[in-house]
Coordinates of C-alpha atoms in Angstrom, one line a residue:
M45 CA -0.2 0.0 0.0
R46 CA 1.6 3.2 -0.8
L47 CA 0.7 6.3 1.1
V48 CA 0.4 9.7 -0.8
S49 CA 1.2 13.0 1.0
M50 CA -0.5 15.5 -1.3
S51 CA -2.8 15.0 -4.3
P52 CA -1.7 15.4 -7.8
A53 CA -3.4 18.7 -8.3
L54 CA -1.6 20.2 -5.3
R55 CA 1.3 18.9 -6.3
E56 CA 1.2 20.7 -10.2
A57 CA 0.2 24.0 -8.6
A58 CA 3.1 24.2 -6.2
G59 CA 5.9 23.0 -8.1
M60 CA 9.0 21.3 -7.0
G61 CA 10.8 22.3 -4.2
T62 CA 8.1 24.7 -2.7
L63 CA 7.7 23.0 0.7
G64 CA 9.9 22.7 3.6
A65 CA 10.0 21.4 7.3
D66 CA 10.6 22.9 10.7
K67 CA 10.3 22.4 14.6
T68 CA 7.3 23.4 15.9
Q69 CA 8.1 22.9 19.6
A70 CA 11.6 21.9 21.3
S71 CA 12.1 18.5 22.7
R72 CA 11.2 18.0 26.4
V73 CA 13.8 15.2 27.1
T74 CA 16.6 16.6 28.8
D75 CA 20.2 15.0 29.0
Q76 CA 19.8 13.9 32.3
Q77 CA 16.5 12.4 31.3
K78 CA 18.1 10.5 28.7
Q79 CA 21.0 9.3 31.0
E80 CA 18.2 8.2 33.4
N81 CA 16.5 6.4 30.7
K82 CA 20.1 4.7 29.8
K83 CA 20.3 3.4 33.7
V84 CA 16.7 2.2 33.7
A85 CA 17.3 0.0 29.9
K86 CA 20.5 -1.3 31.7
G87 CA 18.4 -2.2 34.8
W88 CA 16.0 -3.7 32.7
K89 CA 18.3 -5.9 30.8
A90 CA 20.5 -7.0 34.0
S91 CA 17.0 -7.9 35.5
N92 CA 16.2 -10.2 32.4
L93 CA 19.6 -11.6 32.3
N94 CA 19.1 -12.5 36.2
K95 CA 15.9 -13.9 35.2
T96 CA 17.3 -16.1 32.5
V97 CA 20.2 -17.4 34.5
D98 CA 17.6 -18.3 37.2
S99 CA 15.3 -20.3 34.9
I100 CA 18.3 -21.8 33.6
L101 CA 19.4 -23.2 36.9
A102 CA 15.8 -24.3 37.7
S103 CA 15.7 -25.9 34.2
A104 CA 18.8 -27.4 35.2
T105 CA 17.6 -28.5 38.7
R106 CA 14.7 -30.0 37.2
L107 CA 16.4 -31.7 34.4
E108 CA 18.5 -33.1 37.4
K109 CA 15.6 -34.5 39.2
E110 CA 14.0 -36.1 36.3
I111 CA 17.3 -37.5 35.6
D112 CA 17.3 -39.1 38.7
A113 CA 13.9 -39.9 38.6
E114 CA 14.2 -41.7 35.3
T115 CA 17.1 -43.6 36.2
K116 CA 15.3 -44.8 39.2
Y117 CA 12.4 -45.9 37.1
W118 CA 14.5 -47.7 34.8
E119 CA 16.6 -49.7 37.3
Q120 CA 13.4 -50.7 38.7
V121 CA 12.3 -51.6 35.2
L122 CA 15.6 -53.3 34.8
A123 CA 15.3 -55.4 38.2
V124 CA 11.9 -56.5 37.0
S125 CA 13.1 -57.9 33.6
E126 CA 16.0 -59.7 35.6
S127 CA 13.8 -60.9 37.9
G128 CA 12.2 -63.2 35.1
W129 CA 9.1 -60.9 34.5
A130 CA 8.3 -60.5 30.8
V131 CA 8.5 -56.6 30.2
C132 CA 6.7 -55.5 27.0
R133 CA 5.1 -52.3 25.3
M134 CA 1.4 -52.0 26.5
P135 CA -0.9 -52.9 23.1
Q136 CA -2.9 -49.5 23.4
E137 CA -0.1 -47.3 24.6
K138 CA 3.2 -47.6 22.6
H139 CA 5.0 -45.5 24.8
T140 CA 4.0 -47.3 27.9
L141 CA 5.9 -50.3 29.4
G142 CA 4.0 -53.3 30.8
V143 CA 4.6 -56.5 32.6
R144 CA 2.9 -59.7 31.7
F145 CA 2.6 -61.6 35.0
G146 CA 0.1 -64.3 33.8
F147 CA 0.2 -67.6 32.0
A148 CA 0.2 -68.1 28.3
E149 CA -1.9 -71.2 28.6
A150 CA -4.6 -69.9 30.7
A151 CA -8.0 -69.3 29.4
P152 CA -8.2 -66.3 27.1
A153 CA -10.4 -64.1 29.8
F154 CA -7.4 -64.5 32.3
R155 CA -4.6 -64.3 29.8
N156 CA -6.0 -60.9 28.7
R157 CA -6.0 -59.6 32.3
S158 CA -2.6 -60.5 33.2
L159 CA -0.9 -57.9 31.6
A160 CA -0.4 -54.1 34.0
A161 CA 1.3 -51.1 33.1
L162 CA 4.4 -50.3 34.7
R163 CA 3.6 -46.8 35.4
R164 CA 6.1 -43.8 37.1
N165 CA 5.5 -42.3 40.2
P166 CA 6.6 -38.4 40.6
D167 CA 9.4 -39.7 42.6
G168 CA 10.5 -42.2 40.2
S169 CA 9.2 -45.2 41.7
I170 CA 7.0 -47.6 40.0
Y171 CA 3.4 -48.6 40.6
L172 CA 1.4 -51.4 39.1
D173 CA -1.7 -50.2 37.1
Q174 CA -4.0 -53.3 36.2
G175 CA -6.7 -50.9 34.7
I176 CA -10.1 -52.2 35.2
T177 CA -9.1 -55.3 36.8
S178 CA -9.9 -55.7 40.4
K179 CA -6.7 -54.6 42.5
E180 CA -7.9 -56.7 45.6
P181 CA -5.4 -59.8 46.1
Q182 CA -7.6 -62.8 46.8
Y183 CA -6.6 -66.7 47.9
L184 CA -8.2 -69.9 47.3
R185 CA -8.9 -71.4 51.0
V186 CA -9.6 -74.7 51.9
R187 CA -11.1 -75.8 54.8
I188 CA -12.2 -79.5 56.1
E189 CA -15.3 -79.8 58.0
T190 CA -16.1 -82.9 60.4
H191 CA -19.6 -83.1 61.8
G192 CA -20.0 -79.4 61.2
I193 CA -16.9 -78.3 63.0
T194 CA -14.0 -76.8 61.1
T195 CA -11.2 -79.6 61.7
G196 CA -8.6 -77.9 59.3
E197 CA -7.9 -75.0 57.5
T198 CA -5.3 -73.5 55.0
I199 CA -4.0 -70.1 56.6
L200 CA -4.4 -67.0 54.4
P201 CA -1.3 -64.9 54.0
K202 CA -1.0 -61.5 54.6
A203 CA -2.0 -59.0 51.9
V204 CA 1.3 -57.4 50.4
P205 CA 1.3 -53.6 51.2
E206 CA 1.2 -50.8 48.8
D207 CA 4.6 -49.6 49.2
A208 CA 6.1 -52.8 49.0
P209 CA 8.8 -53.8 46.2
I210 CA 7.3 -53.8 42.6
Q211 CA 8.3 -58.0 42.8
D212 CA 6.3 -58.4 45.5
L213 CA 3.3 -56.6 43.8
I214 CA 3.6 -58.4 40.9
F215 CA 3.9 -61.7 42.6
Q216 CA 0.7 -61.0 44.5
A217 CA -1.0 -60.4 41.3
R218 CA 0.1 -63.5 39.6
N219 CA -1.1 -65.5 42.4
T220 CA -4.3 -63.7 42.4
I221 CA -5.0 -64.2 38.7
F222 CA -4.4 -67.8 39.2
A223 CA -6.3 -68.3 42.1
A224 CA -9.5 -66.6 40.1
E225 CA -8.8 -68.8 37.2
L226 CA -8.5 -72.1 39.8
W227 CA -11.9 -70.8 41.1
Q228 CA -13.4 -70.7 37.8
E229 CA -12.2 -74.0 36.9
L230 CA -13.3 -75.7 39.9
H231 CA -16.9 -74.4 39.3
R232 CA -16.9 -75.6 35.6
E233 CA -16.2 -79.1 36.8
S234 CA -18.1 -79.0 40.0
R235 CA -21.4 -79.2 37.3
N236 CA -20.1 -82.5 36.3
L237 CA -19.4 -84.6 39.6
A238 CA -22.5 -84.5 41.1
S239 CA -23.1 -88.2 41.2
Y240 CA -19.7 -87.7 43.6
G241 CA -21.5 -85.6 45.8
V242 CA -20.0 -82.1 44.8
E243 CA -22.1 -79.2 45.0
S244 CA -21.5 -75.5 44.4
H245 CA -23.5 -73.3 46.5
S246 CA -24.3 -69.9 45.3
T247 CA -25.6 -68.7 48.2
N248 CA -22.1 -68.4 50.4
D249 CA -20.2 -68.9 46.9
T250 CA -18.6 -72.0 48.0
I251 CA -18.1 -75.9 46.6
T252 CA -18.3 -78.7 48.8
C253 CA -16.7 -82.0 48.1
P254 CA -17.8 -85.6 50.6
L255 CA -14.7 -87.3 51.7
S256 CA -17.0 -89.5 53.9
P257 CA -20.5 -89.3 55.4
T258 CA -19.1 -87.0 57.8
K259 CA -16.4 -85.3 56.6
Y260 CA -16.3 -82.7 53.9
I261 CA -13.8 -80.6 51.7
I262 CA -15.1 -77.0 51.4
L263 CA -13.3 -74.5 49.0
D264 CA -13.9 -70.7 48.6
L265 CA -12.2 -67.7 47.1
Q266 CA -11.0 -65.3 50.0
P267 CA -9.7 -61.4 49.9
L268 CA -6.2 -61.5 51.4
P269 CA -6.7 -59.4 55.0
N270 CA -4.5 -56.5 55.6
D271 CA -4.7 -56.5 59.3
P272 CA -1.3 -57.4 60.9
F273 CA -2.5 -58.6 63.9
R274 CA -4.7 -61.5 62.9
P275 CA -5.6 -64.0 65.3
V276 CA -3.5 -67.2 65.1
L277 CA -5.4 -70.3 64.8
G278 CA -4.7 -73.3 67.0
K279 CA -3.3 -76.5 65.5
R280 CA -6.2 -78.4 64.2
P281 CA -6.0 -82.2 63.2
D282 CA -6.9 -81.9 59.5
S283 CA -4.9 -78.9 58.7
Y284 CA -2.3 -80.9 56.9
L285 CA -4.9 -82.5 54.6
A286 CA -6.5 -79.0 54.0
T287 CA -2.7 -77.9 53.0
A288 CA -2.2 -80.7 50.8
V289 CA -5.4 -80.5 49.1
H290 CA -4.6 -76.7 48.4
L291 CA -1.0 -77.4 47.1
M292 CA -2.4 -80.5 45.0
L293 CA -5.1 -78.3 43.2
H294 CA -2.6 -75.7 42.3
L295 CA -0.2 -78.4 40.7
L296 CA -2.9 -79.9 38.8
L297 CA -3.6 -76.3 37.0
S298 CA -0.4 -76.0 36.5
L299 CA -0.3 -79.4 34.8
A300 CA -3.1 -78.4 32.6
H301 CA -1.3 -75.4 31.4
R302 CA 1.6 -77.7 30.6
Q303 CA -0.8 -80.0 28.7
N304 CA -2.1 -76.9 26.7
H305 CA 1.1 -75.9 25.8
R306 CA 2.1 -79.4 24.5
K307 CA -1.4 -79.6 22.5
R308 CA -0.7 -76.4 21.1
T309 CA 2.8 -76.9 19.9
A310 CA 2.3 -80.4 18.8
P311 CA 1.2 -80.9 14.9
P312 CA -2.6 -80.1 14.4
P313 CA -4.8 -83.0 14.0
P314 CA -6.5 -83.3 10.4
I315 CA -9.1 -80.7 9.4
S316 CA -12.7 -81.6 10.6
H317 CA -16.0 -79.7 10.6
T318 CA -16.7 -81.1 14.1
Q319 CA -15.5 -78.7 16.7
R320 CA -13.4 -80.2 19.5
P321 CA -14.9 -79.7 23.0
N322 CA -13.6 -77.4 25.4
Q323 CA -13.7 -79.9 28.6
A324 CA -13.1 -79.0 32.1
Y325 CA -9.9 -79.8 33.6
H326 CA -9.8 -82.9 36.0
L327 CA -8.8 -81.1 39.3
L328 CA -11.4 -82.2 42.0
R329 CA -11.6 -85.3 40.3
S330 CA -8.1 -86.0 40.7
V331 CA -8.5 -85.0 44.1
I332 CA -11.2 -87.6 44.5
T333 CA -9.4 -90.4 43.1
R334 CA -6.0 -89.8 45.1
L335 CA -8.0 -89.6 48.4
S336 CA -10.2 -92.4 47.4
H337 CA -7.1 -94.6 46.7
E338 CA -5.9 -93.6 50.1
S339 CA -8.9 -94.3 52.0
S340 CA -8.7 -97.7 50.6
I341 CA -5.3 -98.3 51.7
S342 CA -6.4 -96.8 55.1
S343 CA -9.5 -99.2 55.2
L344 CA -7.0 -102.0 54.7
H345 CA -5.0 -100.9 57.3
S346 CA -7.9 -100.6 59.8
L347 CA -9.2 -104.1 58.9
L348 CA -6.2 -106.1 58.8
A349 CA -4.4 -104.4 61.9
P350 CA -6.9 -105.2 64.6
L351 CA -7.9 -108.5 62.8
C352 CA -4.3 -109.8 63.4
N353 CA -4.1 -108.2 66.5
T354 CA -7.4 -110.0 67.7
L355 CA -5.5 -113.4 66.9
A356 CA -2.5 -112.0 68.3
S357 CA -4.4 -111.4 71.4
S358 CA -5.8 -114.9 71.5
S359 CA -2.3 -116.2 71.8
H360 CA -2.6 -118.2 68.7
P361 CA 0.9 -119.8 67.9
H362 CA 0.3 -118.9 64.1
P363 CA -1.1 -115.3 63.8
L364 CA -1.9 -113.7 60.7
S365 CA 0.4 -110.9 59.1
Y366 CA 0.3 -108.6 56.1
T367 CA 2.0 -106.5 54.2
I368 CA 0.9 -103.4 51.9
T369 CA 3.0 -102.0 49.1
P370 CA 2.6 -99.3 46.9
S371 CA 3.3 -100.6 43.6
S372 CA 6.0 -99.3 40.9
T373 CA 5.1 -95.8 39.7
P374 CA 3.4 -96.3 36.6
Q375 CA 5.6 -95.3 33.4
F376 CA 4.4 -92.4 31.0
P377 CA 7.0 -92.5 28.6
H378 CA 5.7 -90.1 26.3
L379 CA 5.5 -87.4 29.1
P380 CA 8.1 -84.9 30.3
T381 CA 9.4 -85.5 33.8
P382 CA 7.3 -83.1 35.5
E383 CA 3.9 -84.1 33.9
R384 CA 5.2 -88.0 34.5
I385 CA 5.4 -87.0 38.2
L386 CA 2.3 -85.4 38.8
T387 CA 0.3 -87.7 36.7
S388 CA 1.8 -90.7 38.3
L389 CA 0.4 -89.2 41.9
V390 CA -3.4 -89.0 40.5
D391 CA -3.7 -91.6 37.8
R392 CA -3.3 -95.5 37.6
L393 CA -2.6 -95.6 41.2
E394 CA -1.9 -99.3 42.4
S395 CA -1.3 -101.0 45.8
V396 CA -0.7 -104.4 46.7
T397 CA -1.6 -106.1 50.0
V398 CA -0.6 -109.6 50.7
L399 CA -2.2 -111.4 53.7
H400 CA -0.3 -114.4 54.8
F401 CA -2.2 -117.4 56.3
P402 CA 0.3 -120.0 57.9
I403 CA -1.0 -123.3 56.6
P404 CA 0.9 -126.5 55.7
I405 CA 0.4 -126.8 51.9
P406 CA -0.1 -130.5 50.6
A407 CA 2.7 -131.6 48.0
S408 CA 4.6 -129.1 49.2
E409 CA 8.5 -129.6 50.8
E410 CA 8.5 -126.7 52.8
P411 CA 7.0 -127.3 56.0
H412 CA 6.1 -123.6 56.9
T413 CA 4.8 -122.6 53.3
Q414 CA 2.2 -119.8 53.7
T415 CA -1.0 -119.3 51.7
T416 CA -1.3 -115.6 50.6
L417 CA -4.3 -113.6 49.9
T418 CA -3.2 -111.1 47.3
I419 CA -5.1 -108.0 47.2
Q420 CA -4.6 -105.5 44.4
S421 CA -6.2 -102.1 44.6
L422 CA -6.6 -100.5 41.4
T423 CA -7.6 -96.6 40.9
S424 CA -7.6 -94.6 37.9
L425 CA -8.7 -91.2 37.2
L426 CA -11.4 -92.4 34.2
P427 CA -14.1 -93.5 33.9
F428 CA -15.0 -94.0 37.9
S429 CA -12.4 -92.6 40.1
K430 CA -12.8 -95.4 42.5
P431 CA -11.1 -98.4 43.5
T432 CA -11.1 -101.7 42.2
F433 CA -10.1 -104.7 44.1
R434 CA -8.5 -107.8 42.2
L435 CA -8.1 -110.9 44.6
A436 CA -6.0 -114.1 44.1
L437 CA -5.2 -117.1 46.4
T438 CA -1.8 -118.5 46.0
P439 CA -0.6 -121.3 45.8
P440 CA -3.2 -123.4 43.8
T441 CA -2.5 -126.4 46.0
S442 CA -3.7 -124.6 49.3
P443 CA -6.7 -126.0 51.0
L444 CA -8.1 -122.3 50.9
A445 CA -8.1 -122.3 47.1
G446 CA -11.0 -125.0 47.2
I447 CA -12.5 -124.0 50.5
C448 CA -13.1 -120.3 49.7
P449 CA -11.9 -119.3 46.0
P450 CA -12.0 -115.3 46.0
P451 CA -13.8 -113.8 43.0
Q452 CA -11.3 -112.5 40.8
L453 CA -12.7 -108.5 40.7
L454 CA -14.8 -106.8 43.4
G455 CA -15.8 -103.1 42.6
E456 CA -17.1 -102.3 46.5
W457 CA -14.7 -102.2 49.8
S458 CA -17.5 -104.0 51.8
Q459 CA -17.4 -106.7 49.7
V460 CA -13.5 -107.1 50.2
K461 CA -14.0 -106.9 53.9
E462 CA -16.7 -109.6 53.8
Y463 CA -14.5 -112.0 51.8
V464 CA -11.6 -111.3 54.3
F465 CA -13.7 -112.3 57.1
W466 CA -14.8 -115.4 55.5
A467 CA -11.1 -116.5 54.5
V468 CA -10.1 -115.8 58.0
G469 CA -12.9 -117.7 59.4
C470 CA -11.9 -120.7 56.8
W471 CA -8.3 -120.5 57.8
L472 CA -9.0 -121.0 61.4
G473 CA -11.1 -124.1 60.5
V474 CA -8.6 -125.6 58.3
R475 CA -5.9 -124.9 60.8
F476 CA -7.3 -126.5 64.0
A477 CA -8.7 -129.1 61.7
D478 CA -5.0 -130.1 60.9
E479 CA -3.9 -130.3 64.7
G480 CA -6.6 -132.5 65.9
G481 CA -5.8 -136.1 64.0
E482 CA -8.2 -138.6 63.1
E483 CA -10.2 -138.2 66.3
G484 CA -10.1 -134.5 66.4
W485 CA -12.4 -131.8 64.9
R486 CA -13.1 -132.8 61.1
L487 CA -13.6 -130.0 58.5
T488 CA -17.0 -129.8 56.8
T489 CA -18.4 -128.5 53.7
Q490 CA -18.6 -125.4 55.2
G491 CA -15.0 -124.0 55.9
N492 CA -15.4 -122.2 59.0
V493 CA -17.2 -125.0 60.7
L494 CA -15.6 -128.3 62.1
R495 CA -17.4 -131.3 63.5
R496 CA -16.6 -134.0 66.0
G497 CA -18.5 -137.2 66.8
M498 CA -18.8 -137.6 70.6
G499 CA -20.2 -140.7 71.9
D500 CA -23.9 -140.6 70.7
G501 CA -24.0 -137.1 69.4
V502 CA -22.1 -134.8 67.2
K503 CA -20.7 -131.4 68.2
Q504 CA -19.6 -128.4 66.0
V505 CA -17.6 -125.6 66.1
S506 CA -17.9 -122.3 63.9
F507 CA -15.6 -119.8 63.6
E508 CA -17.2 -116.1 62.8
V509 CA -15.4 -113.2 62.1
G510 CA -16.7 -109.9 61.7
E511 CA -17.2 -106.2 62.8
V512 CA -18.9 -105.3 66.0
R513 CA -20.0 -101.9 67.2
E514 CA -18.4 -100.6 70.4
V515 CA -20.4 -98.9 73.2
G516 CA -19.2 -97.1 76.2
E517 CA -16.9 -94.3 75.4
K518 CA -15.8 -95.3 71.9
E519 CA -19.8 -95.7 71.0
G520 CA -20.0 -95.5 67.6
G521 CA -16.5 -97.1 66.9
V522 CA -16.0 -100.3 65.0
G523 CA -14.0 -103.3 66.4
I524 CA -13.0 -106.7 64.9
K525 CA -14.3 -109.6 66.6
I526 CA -13.7 -113.3 66.5
A527 CA -16.3 -115.5 67.9
V528 CA -15.7 -119.4 68.5
R529 CA -19.2 -121.3 69.1
W530 CA -19.6 -124.7 69.9
E531 CA -23.1 -126.5 69.8
W532 CA -24.5 -130.1 70.1
M533 CA -26.3 -131.5 67.0
K534 CA -29.3 -133.9 66.4
G535 CA -27.4 -135.5 63.7
V536 CA -24.6 -135.2 61.2
D537 CA -27.1 -133.1 59.1
G538 CA -29.6 -132.2 61.7
E539 CA -30.3 -129.1 63.6
V540 CA -27.8 -127.3 65.7
G541 CA -28.0 -126.7 69.3
N542 CA -31.1 -127.0 71.6
G543 CA -32.3 -123.3 71.3
N544 CA -30.9 -123.3 67.3
G545 CA -29.2 -120.2 67.7
K546 CA -32.4 -118.2 69.0
G547 CA -32.2 -118.9 72.8
G548 CA -29.8 -119.8 75.6
L549 CA -27.0 -122.2 75.0
G550 CA -27.5 -125.6 76.3
I551 CA -25.3 -128.1 78.5
G552 CA -22.0 -128.4 76.9
E553 CA -22.3 -125.5 74.3
G554 CA -20.8 -122.1 74.6
V555 CA -19.2 -119.0 73.0
R556 CA -16.1 -117.2 73.5
E557 CA -15.5 -113.8 71.7
W558 CA -12.2 -111.5 71.0
V559 CA -12.6 -107.8 69.9
V560 CA -9.9 -105.2 69.2
G561 CA -10.9 -101.9 68.3
E562 CA -9.8 -98.5 68.2
G563 CA -8.0 -97.3 71.2
K564 CA -8.6 -100.9 73.0
G565 CA -5.8 -103.4 73.7
P566 CA -6.2 -107.2 74.0
G567 CA -7.8 -108.5 77.0
E568 CA -10.0 -105.1 77.7
T569 CA -13.3 -105.4 78.7
N570 CA -16.2 -103.9 76.6
A571 CA -19.5 -102.6 78.4
N572 CA -21.2 -105.3 76.4
G573 CA -19.3 -108.0 77.8
V574 CA -17.7 -108.9 74.5
G575 CA -13.5 -109.3 74.8
K576 CA -13.6 -110.9 78.2
G577 CA -10.5 -113.1 78.9
F578 CA -9.0 -113.6 75.5
E579 CA -8.4 -117.4 76.2
M580 CA -6.6 -119.3 73.8
I581 CA -8.6 -120.7 71.1
R582 CA -7.2 -124.0 71.5
Q583 CA -8.1 -124.1 75.3
V584 CA -11.4 -123.2 73.9
L585 CA -11.7 -126.0 71.5
E586 CA -10.5 -128.6 74.4
E587 CA -13.2 -126.9 76.7
A588 CA -15.7 -127.5 73.7
G589 CA -14.6 -131.1 73.1
K590 CA -15.9 -131.9 76.6
V591 CA -19.0 -134.1 76.7
G592 CA -21.0 -131.8 79.1

């Protein structure tokens, strides 16, 4: 834009060089003021220089603090990485570092929740930002209840404080996500185990698994307490069982993760339109399998130990004896060592119980050859998770093999117990029939019954072995009883006794019983009179051999 000082017409009329300029008024700024203005300018310049220096110093201080904070932050990030945690960039925040604390083979819902940002506090320390995921630490609690009373419980650990080292917070987050996945898988599996008595209760969010009619495992997910002054629980008898179940469930979920990894890295199966089912993990089923097998071994001990004690308490010269031996670990050659060890603890479980009957064997060169009853207990994870029993009597030339041949396979413990009682009764009959000679007691077609002709009559002795309910202080307990009963017969094939077992015993008849139960030693007297005296069976037979 061009400025015009006069119009063209005025310029033509005035001509060139006719205009001039002059001062209309003298300047009011004196030399003193000029000097003062120079001083003010110098002052402002010095002030601005001072402000610049202060700003540079403040920036340097702030930069130094930022360097210290960054150094502290990266040192902690390096410590997290060196501790074995996977450090990576956050998917939605490319300039933010995160740590993956979960498990690559976990369910997708938990795998996606196992990534947290490593954010920096103003002082350079790290805090774990888990986003929308709950920060409340949780723990799977296992309780054992007997008759409605808690007899065992896992102790909840104390929650890690927020100012704890970052590794401890990551470790706690890892445990929480693992416990949450374990709890979900237990809920999934509990729906398939209703036939085993497993129940999921929505009212109090618990899962119950029966061990016996009076003992239960109770599972629930609990938040970790922050109170440092928690009451310390006293020692409880089943706390070891609760701890074992808790550890077993965690190991089994880790085993499931390893199996998922093996399937994922294996060559894929042929393409098929059929969708492969996403089956629940065998967690509670494995616990049930293991505890069922242990229960069968305990039941064998509870049966055979007092049974042998009962015979020993009768001063029998040839008492029973038994051994229980776990079989060798089943081989899974296609599995890695960790999986092979864990699988062998919950699947294809086997134990061998050998009950020794000291009986002279016909056609045997050894005078002390024993008849052995072998009970092989087998428990598999699938399909039933309960023990089955294989029975065998050896050698085949043993008298018991013809008198009481065992069934080859039994599926119930009560059937095994009844057969053992019957076999022991038959063994007593065979043993004392051999001692009597031609004029002594003779075996009958019923293995546990001996008969002997006495004058014009026939007397028989029967050996009965079974359980007896104890009364008194041990009311409700179970003992093992051996009863020896002798009675007159009207004939070899006639009825037994004057009262035929329904009334009192007649002259020359009688019964003796021996009982051993939990907490009861040989010779102790029960409230019902069972177990008095513990006379020798041979003396009882001598007494039974009297005419009247």
